[in-house]
Amino acid sequence: MTRLLFFYILFLFSIPGYTQSSFKLKYKNSSVYAGIDIGSKGVKMSILEVGKNSQKTGTFNILQETSVNTDFISFTDPTFHATLTGLCSLYTTAVNTYQIPSSQVYTVISSGVKMQADKDDKNSWLKQLIDSFRICVNEPARNVELIDVLQEARLSHLGIVPESRRYTTFLIDIGSGNTKGGYFPNGNTKDFKLFQVNWGTKSVANATEKRLDDDKSIANFNKQLYRVLAGEPNSEIIYAVNVSGAYNMSDNMAVSGGIAWSVATLLYPELIDNPVVPVTYSDVVRFSENLVTNYTSYSDTAIVRSITDPTLDKNVIGREVKRVNQVFDQKSLMAGTGLLLRIMRQFEGLYEKKQFYLVKNGQVGWISAYVDQTVGK
Amino acid sequence: MRYKKLSFLLVVSLVFFLSVSLVLICAWFYYYFHDNKKAEIRIPLNDTISHQKKFDSLQNLYTASIGTLDTLSAYGNDSVRADINNKLAEFYRLRNEVNSLLQERSNPDKLETARLKITSLQQKIDELKARTMKVEYENKRLSSMLQQLSNELKTGEDATRRTPSGTFSKLPQDKPAVPPLLNISDVKISALSGSTEKVEETGSAEETERLSGTFTVRSNVHLSTNTELMIVVIQPDGRILQSTSWESGTFETREGKKIYSSKVLFDYKGEQKQLSFSISADEFQKGEYKVFIYQNGVVIGKGSKTLN
């Protein structure tokens, strides 16, 4: 099984014979980096193009993303071997197939894995994985960092938010099961204030589904969603925002995660090439209302029809909108947008207005942060 | 002395006796005539039955009228509630009177009074009904008027938003349509290279690190709030030049939604003012860069720069 997985990954990348030069680079004087992340579900590799001024502008472009689901956190021998094979294969592909220098390949074990290992007392398995990986790729000094929630949030912030806004931006990532993020309160990158809420897009949607009984209509889902969000999530969000002190210290609020990508794509298809999209609170409120009353207006055909700028590539826009609709159905969008609004509401003051941003590619922000740190040295 | 006392007592007794007699006689006369009157009104057995029936029918009529009122009293919006409340108060008074009359079934005198009062009650109910229906009609008429106005407004907005290609653009989101008030002059666009300490103007696309622009604004109208100008720089390939996603976005124009390259925010109090903008990029193309300055979705200034 493991050997099969190894050859499968090699086969995947051997045709049509990718090299770094095969990538369509967006920026001038850019470099290509790879980040391999061992997560709860499996191993993921992201190939990233980082612009010359990425620290200042926060510009990076995802060239390719590949993942292998190995269920590492079940901590069994088969899943261990599958994860090790996946990790070695992806590394080999990055270095040999894409010709990315090994110094530009970063490997981390994410916070979800560490938390589960702590819980199950399997930290030795993590050490064994790292040692086995070093042997496999013949790099005894290879650094595989074990990052916790705080470091993950900190790295994301460093990688996504440009230097000019670093100390005035509160960044959060809305995931499927939880929401986390934070900001730098003291004007340095060492001190990071963490923000955590145990609600995400999927958990809100699940809680709402449980309340539907026999009436599975959208109208009832919307009604129950309001009730779910007005309950525990709202209290947790208010508490977490107040405890963090983020409101007083931030001019900007940036949101990443799947729902941010979806809303940004559907709300501003004209900015399809922009990794970060500025929005207002009322934009997202209107979007939320339209999801219930006029969902068909967010289909790929409807959105493409509404594009008037002749310089925009309607095929690219249509493909991306279709991808959003494949990943998120109407109810998932409603749940995620509802949660997003609840969080944004805490920053939508009557007099003082914060600027909101939706970040489409936040999942690879950590790689950009490593790049910045390496380049900075 | 004793004789006087006795006389006095006698007189007092006599007066007392006479008073009591008088009272008794009066009472006797009263009851005598009263009984006679009752005897006159006494109805034979078959008349009693028809009288009872009349009362029953009045009772039914009264009950039916009250039933109608209960449904009516649920109506009445806030704006006419005072008027309806007055009418209702009057109605309740009548109702109570009729109720008490109908309870005195043994008194035929009350029959006619009850009938008259029930008629009056019914008239009051009809008035209330008519009033409520009028209010309902007015409400419906106003609602349909509002709906029509709303549709006309939407149609009007759609007509102005319709682009030359016939497609619609999305509604202007945050700002209402306000005519531009500024005059722009002396628009100058430069291509610059070098750091902020040592800036050099260039005409070469390869050497250019940022595009900079300056212009003068003036207006005859005093503006006391923040004014926002959108700068759109179109590259030789037709795409919009953007420095970074964090500083870009979209805005509404007469031609539809556009992406802006930069935003200029300033506080303008009526004086002539020089403003500037700067847009950096990784790479600049050879060819003409066209610059448009927008206020409230309308072009108020233009400029260009050609790079070799």
XYZ file of C-alpha atoms in Angstrom:
685
model
C 0.000 0.000 0.000
C 2.796 2.371 0.980
C 4.814 1.531 -2.128
C 1.707 2.080 -4.215
C 1.225 5.509 -2.671
C 4.862 6.406 -3.368
C 4.623 5.469 -7.035
C 1.256 7.178 -7.350
C 2.723 10.477 -6.200
C 5.737 10.100 -8.480
C 3.462 9.296 -11.405
C 1.311 12.316 -10.626
C 4.246 14.632 -10.975
C 6.214 12.880 -13.685
C 3.704 13.610 -16.431
C 4.063 16.001 -18.227
C 7.452 16.506 -16.608
C 7.082 19.618 -14.554
C 10.029 21.863 -13.800
C 10.197 25.193 -12.119
C 10.288 26.855 -15.525
C 6.932 25.255 -16.346
C 5.207 27.479 -13.854
C 3.507 30.622 -15.121
C 5.114 33.213 -12.871
C 3.211 36.364 -12.057
C 5.884 38.630 -10.674
C 9.119 39.931 -11.986
C 12.251 38.939 -10.018
C 10.330 36.418 -7.993
C 11.437 33.142 -6.458
C 9.689 29.820 -6.065
C 9.404 28.133 -2.690
C 7.723 25.001 -1.392
C 6.045 24.431 1.918
C 5.168 20.936 3.167
C 2.713 20.833 6.039
C 1.932 17.644 7.985
C -1.569 18.169 9.262
C -4.338 16.197 10.956
C -5.742 14.886 7.679
C -2.460 14.257 5.890
C 0.410 15.939 4.097
C 0.029 19.013 1.924
C 2.556 20.715 -0.335
C 2.135 24.229 -1.676
C 4.394 25.717 -4.322
C 4.574 29.442 -3.917
C 5.878 32.320 -6.001
C 7.099 35.091 -3.747
C 7.624 38.546 -5.215
C 10.656 40.717 -4.634
C 8.746 43.083 -2.388
C 6.670 40.476 -0.609
C 7.539 41.793 2.817
C 6.289 45.244 1.915
C 3.340 44.275 -0.231
C 2.436 40.794 1.029
C 2.504 39.545 -2.538
C 2.743 35.856 -3.170
C 1.121 33.620 -5.703
C 0.133 29.960 -5.272
C 1.472 27.992 -8.215
C 0.350 24.542 -7.139
C -1.178 22.694 -4.221
C -1.083 18.954 -3.664
C -2.275 16.922 -0.725
C -2.206 13.296 0.348
C -4.745 12.149 2.906
C -3.081 9.761 5.329
C -4.938 10.378 8.613
C -1.717 10.667 10.605
C -3.416 11.571 13.883
C -4.939 8.120 14.256
C -1.352 7.149 15.211
C -1.270 3.646 13.795
C 1.586 1.924 11.968
C -0.068 1.998 8.548
C -0.958 5.692 8.804
C 2.535 6.470 10.069
C 4.135 4.771 7.098
C 1.683 6.360 4.662
C 2.464 9.793 6.096
C 6.215 9.201 5.923
C 5.931 8.006 2.334
C 3.813 10.986 1.391
C 6.205 13.385 3.061
C 9.290 11.935 1.376
C 7.590 11.789 -2.011
C 6.434 15.357 -1.925
C 9.854 16.574 -0.828
C 11.533 14.604 -3.592
C 9.111 16.038 -6.118
C 9.749 19.608 -4.978
C 13.527 19.213 -5.150
C 13.958 16.872 -8.111
C 10.951 17.524 -10.307
C 10.387 21.211 -9.686
C 14.080 21.946 -9.178
C 13.421 23.964 -6.045
C 16.577 24.227 -3.916
C 16.260 22.293 -0.659
C 16.975 25.502 1.252
C 13.758 26.841 -0.248
C 11.654 23.909 0.895
C 10.107 24.297 4.348
C 8.571 21.483 6.369
C 6.368 21.862 9.436
C 4.088 19.741 11.599
C 0.991 21.801 12.328
C -0.692 22.606 15.624
C -3.572 20.170 15.170
C -1.170 17.233 15.066
C 0.781 18.449 18.069
C -2.397 18.946 20.078
C -3.598 15.432 19.274
C -0.183 13.952 20.040
C -0.150 15.717 23.403
C -3.631 14.421 24.090
C -2.796 10.806 23.118
C 0.730 10.954 24.507
C 2.220 10.189 21.114
C 4.931 12.839 20.936
C 7.489 10.096 20.357
C 5.719 9.297 17.102
C 6.359 12.856 15.931
C 10.041 12.567 16.750
C 10.216 9.274 14.939
C 8.511 10.737 11.887
C 10.995 13.608 11.757
C 13.997 11.316 12.163
C 12.695 8.909 9.526
C 12.087 11.769 7.145
C 15.645 13.042 7.563
C 16.989 9.607 6.737
C 14.621 9.226 3.799
C 15.746 12.492 2.149
C 19.328 12.103 3.306
C 19.399 15.428 5.138
C 20.245 14.796 8.800
C 20.170 18.521 9.560
C 16.801 19.196 7.929
C 14.613 21.339 10.158
C 11.052 20.109 10.669
C 9.377 22.511 13.035
C 6.629 21.511 15.421
C 4.389 24.556 15.587
C 1.661 25.223 18.114
C -1.477 27.343 17.699
C 0.251 30.561 18.696
C 3.151 30.077 16.293
C 0.792 29.085 13.498
C -1.279 32.230 13.941
C 1.854 34.360 14.270
C 3.445 32.933 11.129
C 0.233 33.421 9.162
C 0.096 37.053 10.215
C 3.726 37.623 9.270
C 3.244 35.976 5.913
C -0.067 37.487 4.886
C -0.104 41.050 6.213
C 2.385 43.484 4.658
C 4.904 45.200 6.893
C 3.201 48.583 6.614
C 0.025 47.212 8.241
C 1.628 44.663 10.552
C 0.889 46.464 13.816
C -2.548 47.773 12.901
C -4.134 44.613 11.521
C -6.038 41.924 13.334
C -5.947 38.699 11.313
C -8.190 35.692 11.878
C -8.618 32.410 10.074
C -12.138 30.940 9.982
C -11.710 27.217 9.585
C -14.220 24.427 9.454
C -14.070 23.597 13.155
C -12.580 26.642 14.807
C -11.464 30.220 14.296
C -8.090 31.523 15.347
C -5.818 34.470 14.792
C -4.422 37.481 16.541
C -2.330 40.623 16.297
C 0.972 42.159 17.402
C 0.122 44.498 20.281
C 3.528 45.864 21.199
C 5.029 46.999 17.932
C 7.333 44.004 17.617
C 6.941 40.609 15.994
C 7.887 38.681 19.091
C 4.776 39.394 21.160
C 1.612 38.026 19.599
C -1.847 38.163 21.167
C -3.819 35.060 20.270
C -7.541 34.993 19.509
C -9.441 31.702 19.536
C -13.076 30.731 19.175
C -14.237 27.128 19.052
C -16.619 27.693 16.180
C -16.015 27.342 12.476
C -18.048 27.117 9.280
C -18.803 23.411 9.541
C -19.572 23.395 13.264
C -22.061 26.273 12.844
C -23.698 24.518 9.897
C -23.918 21.248 11.867
C -25.462 22.959 14.888
C -28.032 24.582 12.608
C -28.856 21.308 10.847
C -29.624 19.705 14.195
C -32.348 22.275 14.825
C -34.142 21.815 11.493
C -36.379 18.840 12.421
C -38.613 18.021 9.459
C -38.448 21.402 7.774
C -35.238 21.356 5.733
C -36.114 24.473 3.775
C -33.715 27.367 3.341
C -36.108 29.687 5.171
C -36.060 27.449 8.233
C -32.294 26.978 7.969
C -31.899 30.745 7.946
C -34.154 31.114 10.964
C -32.349 28.420 12.937
C -28.962 29.762 11.863
C -29.802 33.120 13.389
C -30.705 31.376 16.642
C -27.531 29.289 16.692
C -25.315 32.315 16.023
C -27.132 34.413 18.615
C -26.331 31.804 21.253
C -22.976 30.300 22.229
C -20.955 31.517 19.243
C -21.964 35.118 19.864
C -21.038 34.997 23.532
C -17.704 33.348 22.768
C -16.884 35.837 20.028
C -17.719 38.870 22.170
C -15.675 37.506 25.042
C -12.704 36.563 22.847
C -12.641 39.960 21.117
C -12.883 41.833 24.423
C -10.189 39.729 26.074
C -7.847 40.146 23.128
C -8.127 43.948 23.141
C -8.049 43.808 19.355
C -10.731 46.428 18.778
C -8.800 49.282 20.324
C -5.484 48.341 18.775
C -6.438 47.644 15.167
C -7.383 49.798 12.208
C -7.766 46.820 9.910
C -9.354 43.422 10.226
C -8.342 40.674 7.814
C -10.122 37.328 7.534
C -8.730 34.230 5.863
C -10.057 30.705 5.456
C -12.338 28.953 3.033
C -15.303 31.230 3.677
C -13.172 34.336 3.091
C -12.071 32.950 -0.253
C -15.682 32.103 -1.201
C -17.204 35.419 -0.213
C -14.404 37.415 -1.852
C -14.758 35.464 -5.104
C -18.537 35.716 -5.292
C -18.773 39.300 -4.080
C -15.981 40.772 -6.201
C -15.349 38.511 -9.200
C -13.661 41.495 -10.908
C -10.850 41.156 -8.374
C -10.261 37.499 -9.268
C -6.519 38.063 -9.550
C -6.296 39.879 -6.232
C -5.327 37.654 -3.288
C -6.768 40.219 -0.870
C -10.118 41.955 -1.362
C -11.266 44.954 0.693
C -14.923 44.768 1.749
C -17.315 46.673 3.970
C -19.634 45.309 6.629
C -22.665 46.295 4.572
C -21.224 44.454 1.532
C -21.218 41.211 3.504
C -24.668 41.877 4.994
C -26.122 42.309 1.509
C -24.310 39.170 0.362
C -25.780 37.263 3.288
C -29.305 38.436 2.422
C -28.857 37.562 -1.241
C -27.749 34.048 -0.327
C -31.267 33.482 1.009
C -33.357 35.505 -1.423
C -31.378 35.327 -4.658
C -28.870 32.476 -4.476
C -28.955 31.845 -8.237
C -27.267 35.210 -8.801
C -24.066 33.598 -7.462
C -23.913 30.851 -10.038
C -20.969 30.944 -12.444
C -23.193 31.824 -15.418
C -24.935 34.669 -13.612
C -21.700 36.173 -12.353
C -19.933 35.891 -15.711
C -22.925 37.587 -17.338
C -22.605 40.513 -14.941
C -18.957 41.250 -15.826
C -18.710 44.389 -17.972
C -14.962 45.017 -17.950
C -13.594 43.706 -21.282
C -10.070 43.336 -19.883
C -11.162 40.619 -17.456
C -10.861 36.929 -18.354
C -14.414 35.627 -17.980
C -13.295 31.988 -18.346
C -10.988 32.279 -15.356
C -13.708 33.982 -13.335
C -16.280 31.354 -14.335
C -13.938 28.503 -13.344
C -13.143 29.993 -9.951
C -16.801 30.741 -9.159
C -17.681 27.180 -10.125
C -14.984 25.906 -7.767
C -16.439 27.957 -4.928
C -19.910 26.524 -5.572
C -18.490 22.998 -5.600
C -16.782 23.436 -2.247
C -19.570 25.400 -0.528
C -23.270 24.759 -1.054
C -25.925 27.339 -0.191
C -26.304 26.311 3.446
C -22.557 26.152 4.062
C -22.173 29.623 2.587
C -24.992 30.912 4.784
C -23.445 29.386 7.903
C -19.956 30.639 7.127
C -21.131 34.123 6.175
C -23.251 34.323 9.302
C -20.230 33.512 11.462
C -18.096 35.972 9.505
C -20.673 38.710 10.075
C -20.837 38.000 13.790
C -17.101 38.514 14.059
C -17.054 41.568 11.790
C -19.892 43.071 13.819
C -17.554 43.326 16.801
C -15.355 45.634 14.755
C -18.063 47.648 13.015
C -18.213 50.698 15.210
C -20.726 53.523 14.972
C -18.129 56.238 14.631
C -14.770 54.565 14.201
C -14.698 52.482 11.051
C -12.260 49.624 10.645
C -11.242 48.491 7.196
C -12.081 44.865 6.426
C -10.161 42.560 4.104
C -10.863 39.030 2.868
C -7.726 36.988 2.246
C -8.098 34.268 -0.363
C -4.846 32.339 0.066
C -4.269 32.517 3.786
C -3.545 28.793 4.091
C -0.009 29.297 2.734
C 0.765 32.462 4.632
C 3.134 30.545 6.890
C 5.366 29.679 3.949
C 5.671 33.340 3.018
C 6.584 34.065 6.634
C 9.394 31.507 6.539
C 10.587 33.005 3.291
C 10.641 36.487 4.796
C 12.523 35.234 7.827
C 15.073 33.423 5.676
C 15.541 36.342 3.320
C 15.804 38.689 6.271
C 18.738 36.691 7.600
C -97.760 73.842 86.260
C -98.891 70.261 86.183
C -101.814 71.171 83.936
C -99.464 72.885 81.490
C -97.257 69.857 81.367
C -100.142 67.570 80.673
C -101.448 69.842 77.931
C -98.068 69.912 76.266
C -97.806 66.160 76.288
C -101.283 65.858 74.857
C -100.502 68.192 71.998
C -97.288 66.377 71.182
C -99.062 63.030 71.182
C -101.780 64.370 68.994
C -99.293 65.768 66.492
C -97.387 62.502 66.464
C -100.551 60.484 65.962
C -101.682 62.740 63.147
C -98.258 62.513 61.411
C -98.163 58.781 61.577
C -101.720 58.606 60.334
C -100.872 60.854 57.479
C -97.881 58.755 56.505
C -99.893 55.594 56.698
C -102.658 57.056 54.626
C -100.150 58.210 51.985
C -98.546 54.841 51.908
C -101.854 53.180 51.609
C -102.797 55.428 48.722
C -99.449 54.813 47.006
C -99.648 51.074 47.193
C -103.324 51.173 46.249
C -102.666 53.049 43.042
C -99.493 51.124 42.319
C -101.250 47.784 42.540
C -104.004 49.052 40.361
C -101.501 50.050 37.763
C -99.909 46.626 37.935
C -103.325 45.114 37.559
C -103.880 47.203 34.449
C -100.633 46.035 32.899
C -101.208 42.434 33.809
C -101.137 40.543 30.519
C -103.097 37.444 29.848
C -101.144 34.186 29.635
C -100.872 34.047 25.827
C -99.571 37.707 25.721
C -96.900 36.807 28.268
C -95.560 34.153 25.952
C -95.329 36.488 22.948
C -93.660 39.093 25.163
C -91.128 36.506 26.213
C -90.524 35.633 22.632
C -89.956 39.256 21.821
C -87.401 39.500 24.559
C -85.745 36.343 23.321
C -85.539 37.663 19.818
C -84.125 40.942 21.117
C -81.641 38.964 23.140
C -80.570 37.073 20.028
C -80.283 40.275 18.072
C -78.225 41.831 20.818
C -75.921 38.812 21.057
C -75.349 38.802 17.316
C -74.530 42.532 17.336
C -72.045 42.134 20.177
C -70.411 39.271 18.264
C -69.828 41.570 15.275
C -68.284 44.201 17.476
C -65.781 41.781 18.954
C -64.272 41.202 15.498
C -64.268 44.886 14.720
C -62.530 45.872 17.915
C -59.500 43.897 16.757
C -59.026 46.360 13.909
C -57.984 49.920 13.999
C -54.446 50.970 13.518
C -52.632 53.374 15.728
C -53.449 56.431 13.693
C -57.231 56.085 14.004
C -57.289 54.333 17.325
C -58.359 57.441 19.282
C -61.402 57.920 17.068
C -62.335 54.261 17.209
C -61.837 54.203 20.958
C -64.395 56.973 21.392
C -66.896 55.141 19.282
C -66.195 51.956 21.180
C -66.728 53.677 24.529
C -70.090 54.932 23.353
C -70.953 51.521 22.101
C -70.022 49.848 25.400
C -72.245 52.264 27.282
C -75.183 51.368 25.064
C -74.389 47.705 25.342
C -74.461 47.812 29.123
C -77.779 49.614 29.073
C -79.307 47.067 26.721
C -77.859 44.244 28.785
C -79.472 45.498 31.942
C -82.765 46.102 30.124
C -82.826 42.576 28.727
C -82.257 41.170 32.170
C -85.493 42.787 33.357
C -87.643 40.438 31.337
C -90.616 40.788 33.671
C -90.951 44.488 32.905
C -92.751 44.943 29.563
C -91.996 48.683 29.694
C -88.408 47.914 29.090
C -89.151 45.993 25.902
C -89.574 49.027 23.684
C -86.642 50.790 25.281
C -84.489 47.709 24.741
C -85.565 47.501 21.121
C -84.745 51.142 20.524
C -81.405 50.820 22.214
C -80.512 47.689 20.223
C -81.336 49.550 17.034
C -79.058 52.346 18.126
C -76.394 49.752 18.995
C -76.630 48.267 15.537
C -76.236 51.676 13.985
C -73.094 52.255 16.023
C -71.728 48.883 14.911
C -72.389 49.693 11.276
C -70.580 53.014 11.687
C -67.583 51.255 13.214
C -67.607 48.650 10.468
C -67.663 51.275 7.775
C -64.853 53.192 9.480
C -62.688 50.107 9.763
C -63.272 49.102 6.155
C -62.327 52.593 5.079
C -59.084 52.371 7.055
C -58.314 48.962 5.592
C -58.937 50.227 2.086
C -56.663 53.218 2.672
C -53.924 50.951 4.005
C -54.127 48.715 0.942
C -54.110 51.681 -1.400
C -51.072 53.226 0.292
C -49.226 49.892 0.289
C -49.778 49.407 -3.424
C -48.692 53.020 -4.033
C -45.487 52.401 -2.104
C -44.862 49.193 -4.015
C -45.398 50.985 -7.302
C -43.023 53.784 -6.326
C -40.443 51.273 -5.235
C -40.698 49.417 -8.554
C -40.452 52.666 -10.509
C -37.374 53.635 -8.546
C -35.768 50.285 -9.243
C -36.621 50.521 -12.950
C -35.157 54.000 -13.042
C -31.971 52.835 -11.351
C -31.727 49.847 -13.690
C -32.062 52.115 -16.705
C -29.184 54.304 -15.564
C -27.057 51.275 -14.723
C -27.575 49.515 -18.007
C -24.253 49.413 -19.791
C -23.861 49.863 -23.572
C -23.569 46.076 -23.964
C -26.976 45.693 -22.384
C -25.808 43.947 -19.239
C -26.418 45.225 -15.780
C -23.771 46.167 -13.348
C -24.207 45.712 -9.621
C -25.928 48.404 -7.551
C -23.806 51.190 -6.139
C -23.150 49.942 -2.683
C -22.017 52.515 -0.171
C -22.329 56.004 -1.656
C -25.408 57.729 -3.104
C -25.096 59.376 -6.540
C -23.752 62.879 -5.957
C -22.610 65.115 -8.779
C -18.850 65.893 -8.853
C -17.891 69.262 -7.492
C -14.156 69.547 -8.119
C -12.252 70.964 -11.052
C -8.949 69.290 -11.877
C -6.054 70.954 -13.626
C -2.268 70.651 -14.116
C -2.299 66.855 -14.225
C 1.290 65.615 -14.432
C 2.312 61.942 -14.584
C 5.918 60.843 -13.974
C 7.767 57.525 -14.022
C 10.237 57.325 -11.137
C 13.068 55.095 -10.057
C 15.305 55.002 -7.007
C 14.592 55.173 -3.315
C 12.766 58.026 -1.546
C 16.104 59.713 -0.779
C 17.294 59.693 -4.366
C 14.382 59.804 -6.760
C 15.003 60.045 -10.476
C 12.564 60.567 -13.273
C 12.851 58.112 -16.135
C 11.218 57.292 -19.428
C 12.335 53.669 -19.478
C 9.875 50.929 -18.605
C 12.671 48.725 -17.328
C 13.983 51.336 -14.898
C 10.587 52.487 -13.637
C 9.737 51.448 -10.122
C 6.647 53.560 -9.620
C 4.261 55.849 -11.430
C 3.581 59.125 -9.715
C 0.995 61.821 -10.422
C 0.230 65.337 -9.203
C -2.781 67.542 -9.917
C -4.523 70.637 -8.663
C -8.096 70.682 -7.399
C -10.390 73.618 -6.908
C -14.084 74.103 -6.357
C -16.570 76.903 -5.963
C -18.439 74.898 -3.367
C -17.220 74.543 0.190
C -16.869 70.853 1.114
C -16.594 70.198 4.803
C -16.372 66.419 4.782
C -13.701 64.017 3.565
C -13.473 63.930 -0.200
C -12.435 60.802 -2.021
C -10.921 60.609 -5.498
C -10.311 57.340 -7.336
C -7.263 57.000 -9.552
C -7.451 54.458 -12.369
C -4.248 53.720 -14.280
C -4.702 51.606 -17.385
C -1.582 49.794 -18.574
C -0.659 49.404 -22.242
C -2.178 45.877 -22.209
C -5.507 47.306 -20.997
C -5.321 45.932 -17.456
C -5.560 48.127 -14.397
C -2.257 48.885 -12.662
C -2.401 47.902 -9.012
C 0.276 48.450 -6.433
C -0.939 45.861 -3.971
C -4.264 44.160 -3.306
C -4.419 45.817 0.086
C -4.649 49.234 -1.541
C -6.956 48.360 -4.397
C -10.661 47.699 -4.729
C -13.677 48.527 -6.883
C -15.999 51.474 -7.244
C -19.087 52.316 -9.279
C -18.989 54.488 -12.361
C -21.494 55.308 -15.055
C -19.897 52.607 -17.193
C -20.191 49.996 -14.455
C -17.915 48.723 -11.730
C -14.225 49.511 -12.095
C -11.066 48.559 -10.251
C -9.130 51.527 -8.912
C -5.354 51.777 -8.753
C -5.229 54.207 -5.881
C -7.485 56.281 -3.675
C -6.842 59.878 -2.628
C -8.598 61.009 0.547
C -8.437 64.619 1.639
C -10.270 67.265 3.572
C -11.232 70.073 1.228
C -12.440 73.442 2.438
C -12.711 75.359 -0.828
C -9.107 76.422 -1.363
C -6.962 75.456 -4.356
C -5.041 72.341 -3.399
C -2.314 70.210 -4.951
C -2.671 66.464 -4.508
C -0.520 63.506 -5.487
C -0.546 59.744 -5.772
C 2.077 57.050 -6.345
C 1.695 53.483 -7.568
C 4.506 50.929 -7.328
C 4.695 47.728 -9.308
C 7.143 44.903 -9.902
C 7.209 45.504 -13.579
C 6.222 48.236 -16.019
C 5.353 47.632 -19.656
C 6.433 49.659 -22.636
C 3.671 51.781 -24.037
C 1.155 54.376 -22.931
C -0.221 54.469 -19.403
C -3.563 56.263 -19.240
C -4.591 57.885 -15.969
C -8.187 58.758 -15.083
C -9.257 60.670 -11.987
C -12.806 59.957 -10.776
C -15.052 61.693 -8.305
C -18.404 60.082 -7.483
C -18.061 57.731 -10.453
C -17.434 60.503 -12.978
C -14.132 61.313 -14.716
C -12.955 64.768 -13.704
C -9.348 64.591 -14.875
C -7.069 62.683 -17.262
C -3.398 62.231 -17.905
C -0.978 59.837 -19.572
C 2.650 58.720 -19.632
C 4.495 56.777 -22.305
C 7.377 54.457 -21.357
C 9.947 53.164 -23.812
